[in-house]
XYZ file of C-alpha atoms in Angstrom:
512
model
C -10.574 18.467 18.385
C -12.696 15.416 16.880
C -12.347 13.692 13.867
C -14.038 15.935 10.558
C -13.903 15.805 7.082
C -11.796 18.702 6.003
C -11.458 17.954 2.160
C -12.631 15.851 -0.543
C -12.071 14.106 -3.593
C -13.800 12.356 -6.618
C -12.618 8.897 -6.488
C -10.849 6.187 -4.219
C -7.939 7.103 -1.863
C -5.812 3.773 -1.521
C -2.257 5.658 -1.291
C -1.423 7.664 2.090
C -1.694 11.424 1.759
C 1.183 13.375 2.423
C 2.130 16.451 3.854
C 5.037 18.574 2.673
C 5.997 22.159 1.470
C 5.156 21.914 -2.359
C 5.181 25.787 -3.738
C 8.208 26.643 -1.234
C 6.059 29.041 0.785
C 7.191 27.524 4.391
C 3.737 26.255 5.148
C 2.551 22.832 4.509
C -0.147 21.822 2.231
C -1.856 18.498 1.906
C -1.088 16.163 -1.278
C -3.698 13.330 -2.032
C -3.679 10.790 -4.854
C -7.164 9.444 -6.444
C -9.162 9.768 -9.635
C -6.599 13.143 -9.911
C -3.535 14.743 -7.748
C -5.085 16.950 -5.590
C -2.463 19.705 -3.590
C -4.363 21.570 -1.072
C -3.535 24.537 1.424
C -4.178 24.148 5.013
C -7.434 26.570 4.241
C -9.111 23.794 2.287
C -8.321 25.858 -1.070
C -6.271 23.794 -4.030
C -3.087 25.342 -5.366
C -3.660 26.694 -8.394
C -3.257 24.253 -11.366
C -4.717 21.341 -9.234
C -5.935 18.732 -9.817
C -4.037 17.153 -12.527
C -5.184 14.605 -14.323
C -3.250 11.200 -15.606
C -4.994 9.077 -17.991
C -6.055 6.603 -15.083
C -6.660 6.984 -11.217
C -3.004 7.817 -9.173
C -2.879 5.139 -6.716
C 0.575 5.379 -5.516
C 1.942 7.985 -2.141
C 3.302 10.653 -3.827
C 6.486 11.654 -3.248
C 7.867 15.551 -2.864
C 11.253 16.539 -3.454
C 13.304 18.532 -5.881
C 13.283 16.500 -8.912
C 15.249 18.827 -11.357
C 17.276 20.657 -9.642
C 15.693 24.014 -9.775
C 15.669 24.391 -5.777
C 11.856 24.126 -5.583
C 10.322 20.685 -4.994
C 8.071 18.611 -7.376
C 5.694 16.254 -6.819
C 6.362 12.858 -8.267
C 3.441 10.310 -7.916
C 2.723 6.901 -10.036
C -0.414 5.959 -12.302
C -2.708 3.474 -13.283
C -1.943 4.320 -16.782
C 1.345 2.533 -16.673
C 3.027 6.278 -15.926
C 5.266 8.116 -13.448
C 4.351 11.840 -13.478
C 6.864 14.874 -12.038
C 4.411 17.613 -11.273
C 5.295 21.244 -10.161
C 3.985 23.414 -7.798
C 2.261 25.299 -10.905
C 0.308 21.640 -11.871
C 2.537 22.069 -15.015
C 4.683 18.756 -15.926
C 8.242 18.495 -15.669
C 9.926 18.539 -18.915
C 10.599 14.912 -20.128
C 7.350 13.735 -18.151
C 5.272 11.058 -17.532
C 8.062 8.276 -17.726
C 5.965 5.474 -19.175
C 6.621 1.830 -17.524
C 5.149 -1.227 -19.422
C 2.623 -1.671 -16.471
C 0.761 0.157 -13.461
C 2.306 1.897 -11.409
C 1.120 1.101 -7.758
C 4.586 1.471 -5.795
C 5.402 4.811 -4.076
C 8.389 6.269 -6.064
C 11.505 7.304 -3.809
C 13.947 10.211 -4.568
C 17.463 9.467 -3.566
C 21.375 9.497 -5.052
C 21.925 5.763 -6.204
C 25.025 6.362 -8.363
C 27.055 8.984 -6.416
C 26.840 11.669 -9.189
C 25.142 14.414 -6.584
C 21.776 14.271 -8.569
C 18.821 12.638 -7.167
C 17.400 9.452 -9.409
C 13.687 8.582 -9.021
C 13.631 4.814 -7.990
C 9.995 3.114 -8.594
C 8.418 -0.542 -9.116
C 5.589 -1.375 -11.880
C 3.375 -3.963 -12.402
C 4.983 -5.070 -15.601
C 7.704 -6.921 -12.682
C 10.464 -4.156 -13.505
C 12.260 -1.839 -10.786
C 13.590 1.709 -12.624
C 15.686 4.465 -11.754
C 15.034 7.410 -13.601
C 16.973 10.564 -14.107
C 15.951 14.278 -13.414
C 15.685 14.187 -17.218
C 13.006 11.136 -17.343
C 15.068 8.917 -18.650
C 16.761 5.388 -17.164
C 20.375 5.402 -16.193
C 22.658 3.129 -16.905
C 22.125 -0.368 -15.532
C 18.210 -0.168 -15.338
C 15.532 -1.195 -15.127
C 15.824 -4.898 -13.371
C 13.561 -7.357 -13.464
C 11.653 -9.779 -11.039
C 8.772 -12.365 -11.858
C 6.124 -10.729 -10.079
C 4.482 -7.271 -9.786
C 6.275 -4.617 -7.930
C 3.477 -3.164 -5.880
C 6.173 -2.571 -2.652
C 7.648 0.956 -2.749
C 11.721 0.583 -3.156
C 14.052 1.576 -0.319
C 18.086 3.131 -0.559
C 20.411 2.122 1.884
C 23.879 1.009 2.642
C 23.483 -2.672 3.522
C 26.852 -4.496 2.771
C 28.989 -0.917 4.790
C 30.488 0.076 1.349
C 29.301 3.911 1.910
C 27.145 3.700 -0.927
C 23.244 3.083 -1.213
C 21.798 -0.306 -2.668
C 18.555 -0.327 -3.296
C 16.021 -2.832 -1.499
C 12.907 -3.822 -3.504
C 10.130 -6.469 -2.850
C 7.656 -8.177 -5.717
C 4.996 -10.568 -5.895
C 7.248 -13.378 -6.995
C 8.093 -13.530 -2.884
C 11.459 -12.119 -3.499
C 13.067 -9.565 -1.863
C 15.891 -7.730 -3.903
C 19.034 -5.736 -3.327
C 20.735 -4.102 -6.061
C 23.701 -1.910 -6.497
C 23.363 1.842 -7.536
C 24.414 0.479 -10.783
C 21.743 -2.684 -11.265
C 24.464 -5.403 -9.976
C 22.333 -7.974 -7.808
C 24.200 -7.974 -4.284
C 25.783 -11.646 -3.452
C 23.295 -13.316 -1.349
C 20.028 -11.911 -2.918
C 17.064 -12.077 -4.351
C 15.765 -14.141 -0.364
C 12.475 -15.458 -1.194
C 9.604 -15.517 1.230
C 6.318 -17.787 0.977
C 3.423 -15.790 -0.420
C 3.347 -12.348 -2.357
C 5.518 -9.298 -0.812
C 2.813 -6.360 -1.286
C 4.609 -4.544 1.810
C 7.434 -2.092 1.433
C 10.613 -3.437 3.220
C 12.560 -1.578 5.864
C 16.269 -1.092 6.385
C 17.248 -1.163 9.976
C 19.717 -1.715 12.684
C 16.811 -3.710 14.672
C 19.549 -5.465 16.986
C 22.069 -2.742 17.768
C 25.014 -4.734 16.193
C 26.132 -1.786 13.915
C 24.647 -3.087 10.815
C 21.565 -2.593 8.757
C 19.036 -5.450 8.532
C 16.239 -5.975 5.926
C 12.932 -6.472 7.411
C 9.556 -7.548 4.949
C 6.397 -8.866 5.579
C 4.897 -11.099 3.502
C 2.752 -14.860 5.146
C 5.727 -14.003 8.141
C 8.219 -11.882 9.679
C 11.463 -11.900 7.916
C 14.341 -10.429 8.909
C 17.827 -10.791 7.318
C 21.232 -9.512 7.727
C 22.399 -7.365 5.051
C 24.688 -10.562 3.567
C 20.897 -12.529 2.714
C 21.083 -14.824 5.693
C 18.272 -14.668 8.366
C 18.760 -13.142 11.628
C 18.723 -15.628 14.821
C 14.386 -15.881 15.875
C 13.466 -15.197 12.509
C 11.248 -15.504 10.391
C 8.223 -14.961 12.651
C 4.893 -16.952 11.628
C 1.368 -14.228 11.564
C -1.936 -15.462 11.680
C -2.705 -14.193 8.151
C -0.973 -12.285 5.183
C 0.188 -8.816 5.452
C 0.269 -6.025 3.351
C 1.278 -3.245 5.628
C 4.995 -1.775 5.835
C 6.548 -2.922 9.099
C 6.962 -0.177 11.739
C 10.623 -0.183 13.542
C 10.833 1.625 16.670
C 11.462 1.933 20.623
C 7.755 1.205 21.646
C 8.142 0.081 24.704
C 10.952 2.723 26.207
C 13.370 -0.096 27.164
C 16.172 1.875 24.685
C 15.942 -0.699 22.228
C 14.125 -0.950 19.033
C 11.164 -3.206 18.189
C 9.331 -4.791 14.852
C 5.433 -3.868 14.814
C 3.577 -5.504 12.275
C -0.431 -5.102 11.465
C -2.927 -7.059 9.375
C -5.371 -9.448 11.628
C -3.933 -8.263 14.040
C -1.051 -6.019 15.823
C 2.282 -8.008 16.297
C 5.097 -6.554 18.431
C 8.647 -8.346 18.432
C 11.939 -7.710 19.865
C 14.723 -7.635 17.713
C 15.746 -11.682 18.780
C 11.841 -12.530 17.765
C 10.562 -12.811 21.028
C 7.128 -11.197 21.549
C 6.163 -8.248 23.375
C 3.990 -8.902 26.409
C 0.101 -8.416 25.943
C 1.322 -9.624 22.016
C -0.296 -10.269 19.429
C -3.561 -7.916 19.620
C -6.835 -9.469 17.790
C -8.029 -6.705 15.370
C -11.992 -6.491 14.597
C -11.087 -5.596 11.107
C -7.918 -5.879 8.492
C -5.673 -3.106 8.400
C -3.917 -2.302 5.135
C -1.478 0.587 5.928
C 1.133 1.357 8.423
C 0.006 2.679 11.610
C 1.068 5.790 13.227
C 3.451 6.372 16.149
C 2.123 8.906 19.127
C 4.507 9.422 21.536
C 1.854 9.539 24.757
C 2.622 10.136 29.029
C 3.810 7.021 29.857
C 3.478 5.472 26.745
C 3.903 4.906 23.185
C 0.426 5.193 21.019
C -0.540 3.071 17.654
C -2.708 4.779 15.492
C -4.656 2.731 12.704
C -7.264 2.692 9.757
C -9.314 -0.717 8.861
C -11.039 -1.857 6.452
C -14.549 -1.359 8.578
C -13.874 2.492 8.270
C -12.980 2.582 11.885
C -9.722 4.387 13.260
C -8.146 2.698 16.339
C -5.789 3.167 18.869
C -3.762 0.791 21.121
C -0.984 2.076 24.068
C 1.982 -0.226 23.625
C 1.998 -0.085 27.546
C -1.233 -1.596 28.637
C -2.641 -3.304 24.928
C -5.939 -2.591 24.473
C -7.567 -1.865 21.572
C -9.786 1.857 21.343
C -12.117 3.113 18.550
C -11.099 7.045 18.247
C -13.847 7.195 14.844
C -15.769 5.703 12.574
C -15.831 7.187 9.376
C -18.221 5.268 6.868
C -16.038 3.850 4.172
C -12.800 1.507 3.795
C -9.509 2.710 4.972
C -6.800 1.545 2.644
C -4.181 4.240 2.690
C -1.770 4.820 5.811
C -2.670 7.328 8.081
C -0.372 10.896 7.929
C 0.575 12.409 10.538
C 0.845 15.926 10.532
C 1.552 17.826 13.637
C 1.628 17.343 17.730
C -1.626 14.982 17.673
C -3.312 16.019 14.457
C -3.584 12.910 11.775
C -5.088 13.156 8.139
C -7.187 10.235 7.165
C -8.195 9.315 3.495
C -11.207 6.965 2.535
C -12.448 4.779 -0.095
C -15.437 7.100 -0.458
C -13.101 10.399 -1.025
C -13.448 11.801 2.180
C -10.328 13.412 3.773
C -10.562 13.451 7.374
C -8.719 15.300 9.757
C -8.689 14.485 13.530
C -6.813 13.939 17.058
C -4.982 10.498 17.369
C -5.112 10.678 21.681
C -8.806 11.032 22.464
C -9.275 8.548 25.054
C -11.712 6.270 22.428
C -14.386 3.789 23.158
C -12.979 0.464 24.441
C -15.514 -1.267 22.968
C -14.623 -1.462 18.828
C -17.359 -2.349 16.686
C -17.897 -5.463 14.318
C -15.796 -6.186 11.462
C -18.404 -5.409 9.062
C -16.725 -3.482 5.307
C -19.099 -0.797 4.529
C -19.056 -1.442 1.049
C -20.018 -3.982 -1.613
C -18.807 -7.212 -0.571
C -20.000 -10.680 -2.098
C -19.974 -13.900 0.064
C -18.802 -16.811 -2.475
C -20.341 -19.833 -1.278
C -19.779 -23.243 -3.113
C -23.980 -23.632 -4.072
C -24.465 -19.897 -5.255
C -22.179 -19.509 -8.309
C -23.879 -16.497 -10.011
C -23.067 -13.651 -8.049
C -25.768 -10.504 -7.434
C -24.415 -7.928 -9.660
C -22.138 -4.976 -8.812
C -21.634 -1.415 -9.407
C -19.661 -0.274 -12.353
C -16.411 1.150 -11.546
C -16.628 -0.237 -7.771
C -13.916 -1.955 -6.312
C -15.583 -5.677 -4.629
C -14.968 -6.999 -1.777
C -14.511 -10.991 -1.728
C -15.959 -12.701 1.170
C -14.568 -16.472 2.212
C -16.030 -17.734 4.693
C -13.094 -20.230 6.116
C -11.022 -18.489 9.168
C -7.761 -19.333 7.652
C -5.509 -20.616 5.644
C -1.437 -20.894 5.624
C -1.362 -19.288 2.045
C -4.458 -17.970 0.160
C -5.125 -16.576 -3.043
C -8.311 -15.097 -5.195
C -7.882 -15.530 -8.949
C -9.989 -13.249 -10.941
C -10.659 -12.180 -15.039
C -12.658 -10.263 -17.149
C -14.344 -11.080 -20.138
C -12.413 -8.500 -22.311
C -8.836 -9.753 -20.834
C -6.945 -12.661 -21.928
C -5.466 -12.742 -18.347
C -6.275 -13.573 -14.976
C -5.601 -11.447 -11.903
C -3.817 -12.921 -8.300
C -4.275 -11.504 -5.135
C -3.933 -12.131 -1.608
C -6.852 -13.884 0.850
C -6.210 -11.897 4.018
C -7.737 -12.610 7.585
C -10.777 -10.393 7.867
C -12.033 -11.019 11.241
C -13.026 -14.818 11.081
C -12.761 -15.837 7.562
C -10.530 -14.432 4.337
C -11.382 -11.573 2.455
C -9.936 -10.377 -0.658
C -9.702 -7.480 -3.369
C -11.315 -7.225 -6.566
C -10.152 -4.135 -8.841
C -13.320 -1.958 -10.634
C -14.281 -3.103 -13.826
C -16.869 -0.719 -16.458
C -20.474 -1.497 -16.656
C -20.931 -4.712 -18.853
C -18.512 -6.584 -17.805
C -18.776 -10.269 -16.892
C -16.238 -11.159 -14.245
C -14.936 -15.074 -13.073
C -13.428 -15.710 -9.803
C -11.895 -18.743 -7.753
C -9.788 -19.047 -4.785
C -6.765 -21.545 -4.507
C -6.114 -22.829 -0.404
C -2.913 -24.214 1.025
C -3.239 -25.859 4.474
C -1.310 -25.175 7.448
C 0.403 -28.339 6.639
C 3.344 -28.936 4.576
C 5.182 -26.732 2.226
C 3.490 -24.092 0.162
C 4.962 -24.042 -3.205
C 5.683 -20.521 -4.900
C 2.880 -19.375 -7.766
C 3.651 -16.990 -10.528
C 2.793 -13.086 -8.734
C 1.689 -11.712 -11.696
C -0.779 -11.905 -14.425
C -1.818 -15.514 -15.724
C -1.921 -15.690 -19.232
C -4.626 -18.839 -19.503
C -5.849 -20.961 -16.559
C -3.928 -20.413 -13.599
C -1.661 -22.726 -12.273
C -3.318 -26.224 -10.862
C -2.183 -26.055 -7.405
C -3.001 -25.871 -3.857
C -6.416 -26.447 -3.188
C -8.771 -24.783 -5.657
C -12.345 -23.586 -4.573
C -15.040 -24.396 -5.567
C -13.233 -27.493 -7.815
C -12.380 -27.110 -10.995
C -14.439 -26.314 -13.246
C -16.373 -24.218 -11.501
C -16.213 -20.753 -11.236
C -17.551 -17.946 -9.199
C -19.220 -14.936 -12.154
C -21.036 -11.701 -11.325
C -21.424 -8.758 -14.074
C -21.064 -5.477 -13.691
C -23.922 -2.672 -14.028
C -24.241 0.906 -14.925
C -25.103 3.185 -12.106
C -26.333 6.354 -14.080
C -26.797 8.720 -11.179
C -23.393 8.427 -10.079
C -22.114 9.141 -13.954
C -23.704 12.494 -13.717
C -22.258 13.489 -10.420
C -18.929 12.156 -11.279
C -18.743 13.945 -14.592
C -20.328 17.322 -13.047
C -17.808 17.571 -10.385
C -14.810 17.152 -12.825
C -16.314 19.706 -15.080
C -16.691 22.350 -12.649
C -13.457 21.494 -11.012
C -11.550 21.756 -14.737
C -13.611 25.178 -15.211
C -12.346 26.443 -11.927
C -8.774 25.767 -12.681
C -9.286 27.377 -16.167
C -10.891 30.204 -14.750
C -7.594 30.166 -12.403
C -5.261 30.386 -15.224
């Protein structure tokens, strides 16, 4: 089997799909977040009362479990809108849904007991800094939510850190904190640990070092890894070449009986649990990878299984570390890759196209140029009026410098009062970064602030800026210049956007 596109939907896929037994029938179906939640059988035919609709895009992994208790499982996903929906198997809400947060909902809720009362809560982040637990009944429990200074983007983890027999819960923001709280909000002793850029990944709890206790591993401008009392573990932190926003993989990749940390971004790290790294370590990338990779298990060998930002999907064997191009599928990969079953993996683009394909084709050993087939704007310091862009289309940010210790891209639009952070990553060789979609008529101002390799990188607020950002590190172009582009109306795609919901809404009418 080769890699084909298997289903489709109507807007940006920047959460991993997931695959999981929603209507209870013992056979899997395929759940994707984008403009809508799509729920899918393995035919290619949606479950009746699908899509559904939030007021904004879904941009967050859902999560399936049984949310109220009625032994069937619901899907649970977050929203642009500032909302966290509970969806049944019907597409009919859970009673007491949407819980509404006080900002977007990016972070991949998690369904777990945090207070020992034999219900699951539903544990999220939000934009608006806060982490929540939320009952089967949609409201908070006691004790939450708790705050940090920067967006929660990371998706929250439960786990027994301190060997009490009870779960904490593990959360990372973009103030470069990573928190542990008690089931009931209490702040552990020894945390929040604070890192040196943004925490966009999801930490991991695990017994990396075979000691008998849990340690917290995030990735943020390095490696961290900490002991669950908040002090670091021997070898650690480890530097990277460039920030990260994937969730670090733990596992026994090289088949010595021990586990390992493997980190992507610019490239694919591979530590053992005392920080040394793995021969044939660290692996150049072509292109920046955003999600977590895969793990294959393959003769002889343990397989990595990726999606970049070029579109392409590669594969590297742990044993001999080479880098392979197994497809090339025409638009950004953001979200993680899913696995599925035996070798099958489901792939979801920025252009709505949900692949499906075989992650242990032997590949091409030869992996193209890191080139983002989409709109991407090179900022250089004697062009400050950008060509325009798209309405509604994410931008990619261009820099043309091939690092930096810590980078950021501030951005705002004319009809905000606030201005937007987010991460310079290593593209390749310079730093590229993220610019959400804005409506057609927008006028949009950019700049990016640079810290050298040298000295120490002081923390910046990792949310929104209400006036000018912060003056420090060093900003480009100099102040007061500014990077602007506007945005423009692209008619033909408003027609086929509009058609497509209409005839999908019909169809589920007709359904009904």
């Amino acid at each position: 089997m080769g890699w084909r596109i298997r289903w489709r939907v109507d807007g940006f896929v920047s959460a991993a799909p997931v695959v999981a037994d929603v209507n209870g029938d013992g056979l899997p179906e395929l759940v994707v977040a984008a403009d809508a939640l799509y729920a899918w059988r393995w035919d290619g035919a949606l479950l009746p009362g699908f899509p559904v609709w939030g007021r904004n895009a879904f941009a967050s992994c859902p999560a399936v479990a049984d949310v109220d208790g009625d032994g069937l499982p619901e899907i649970v996903v977050g929203c642009d809108d500032n909302a966290l929906y509970a969806v049944r198997a019907t597409g009919e809400s859970v009673p007491g849904w949407p819980f509404w947060t006080q900002g977007d909902v990016y972070s991949s809720p998690l369904v777990a007991d945090v207070n020992g009362d034999g219900a699951p809560e539903i544990i999220v982040g939000s934009d608006d800094g806060a982490v929540y637990v939320v009952g089967r009944d949609g409201r908070p429990i006691a004790g939450w939510p708790q705050h940090t200074q920067g967006f929660v983007a990371a998706s929250p983890v439960a786990a027994d850190v301190d060997g009490d027999g009870r779960p904490e819960i593990v959360a990372a923001s973009w103030d470069g904190g990573v928190y542990v709280w008690c089931g009931d909000g209490r702040m552990l002793p020894g945390w929040p640990r604070f890192t040196a850029h943004f925490v966009w990944a999801s930490p991991v709890v695990a017994d990396v070092n075979g000691d008998g206790l849990p340690e917290i591993i995030a990735a943020s401008d390095a490696l961290y890894v900490w002991r669950g009392d908040g002090t670091l573990l021997d070898g650690w932190p480890c530097p990277l070449q460039g920030y990260a926003v994937a969730q670090p993989l733990v596992a026994d990749v090289d088949g010595d009986g021990r586990l390992e940390i493997v980190q992507v971004g610019d490239a694919v790290y591979a530590w053992h649990a005392d920080g040394r790294m793995l021969s044939g370590f660290p692996v150049p990338l072509p292109a920046f990878v955003w999600g977590r990779p895969v793990l294959l298990p393959t003769p002889g060998s343990v397989r990595l299984v990726m999606g970049a930002w070029n579109g392409a999907v590669y594969a590297l064997d742990v044993a001999r570390p080479r880098l392979r191009l197994l497809a090339q599928l025409g638009a950004p990969l953001f979200a993680p890759l899913a696995f599925v079953r035996e070798t099958q993996i489901v792939a979801a683009t920025w252009a709505g196209d949900v692949w499906l394909g075989d992650g242990t084709l032997q590949g091409d050993s030869a992996p193209p140029t890191g080139a983002v087939p989409w709109v991407v704007r090179t900022l250089s310091p004697t062009m400050l009026n950008l060509p325009d862009v798209p309405e509604n289309t994410p931008l990619f940010v261009h820099l043309a410098i091939p690092r930096a210790r810590r980078a950021v891209l501030w951005y705002h639009a004319d009809h905000e009062d606030v201005w937007h952070p987010v991460p310079l990553v290593k593209h390749g060789d310079a730093l590229m970064g993220l610019v959400q979609p804005f409506p057609a008529g927008r006028s949009v101002r950019l700049f990016a602030q640079l810290w050298p390799d040298e000295g120490d990188t002081p923390p910046i607020p990792g949310r929104l800026w209400n006036g000018e950002p912060p003056a420090v590190g060093k900003r480009f172009p100099p102040a007061p210049q500014v990077w602007t582009y506007r945005t423009r109306p692209v008619w033909r795609a408003r027609v086929r956007r509009r058609s497509r919901r209409l005839w999908r809404r019909f169809i589920k009418w007709m359904g009904r």
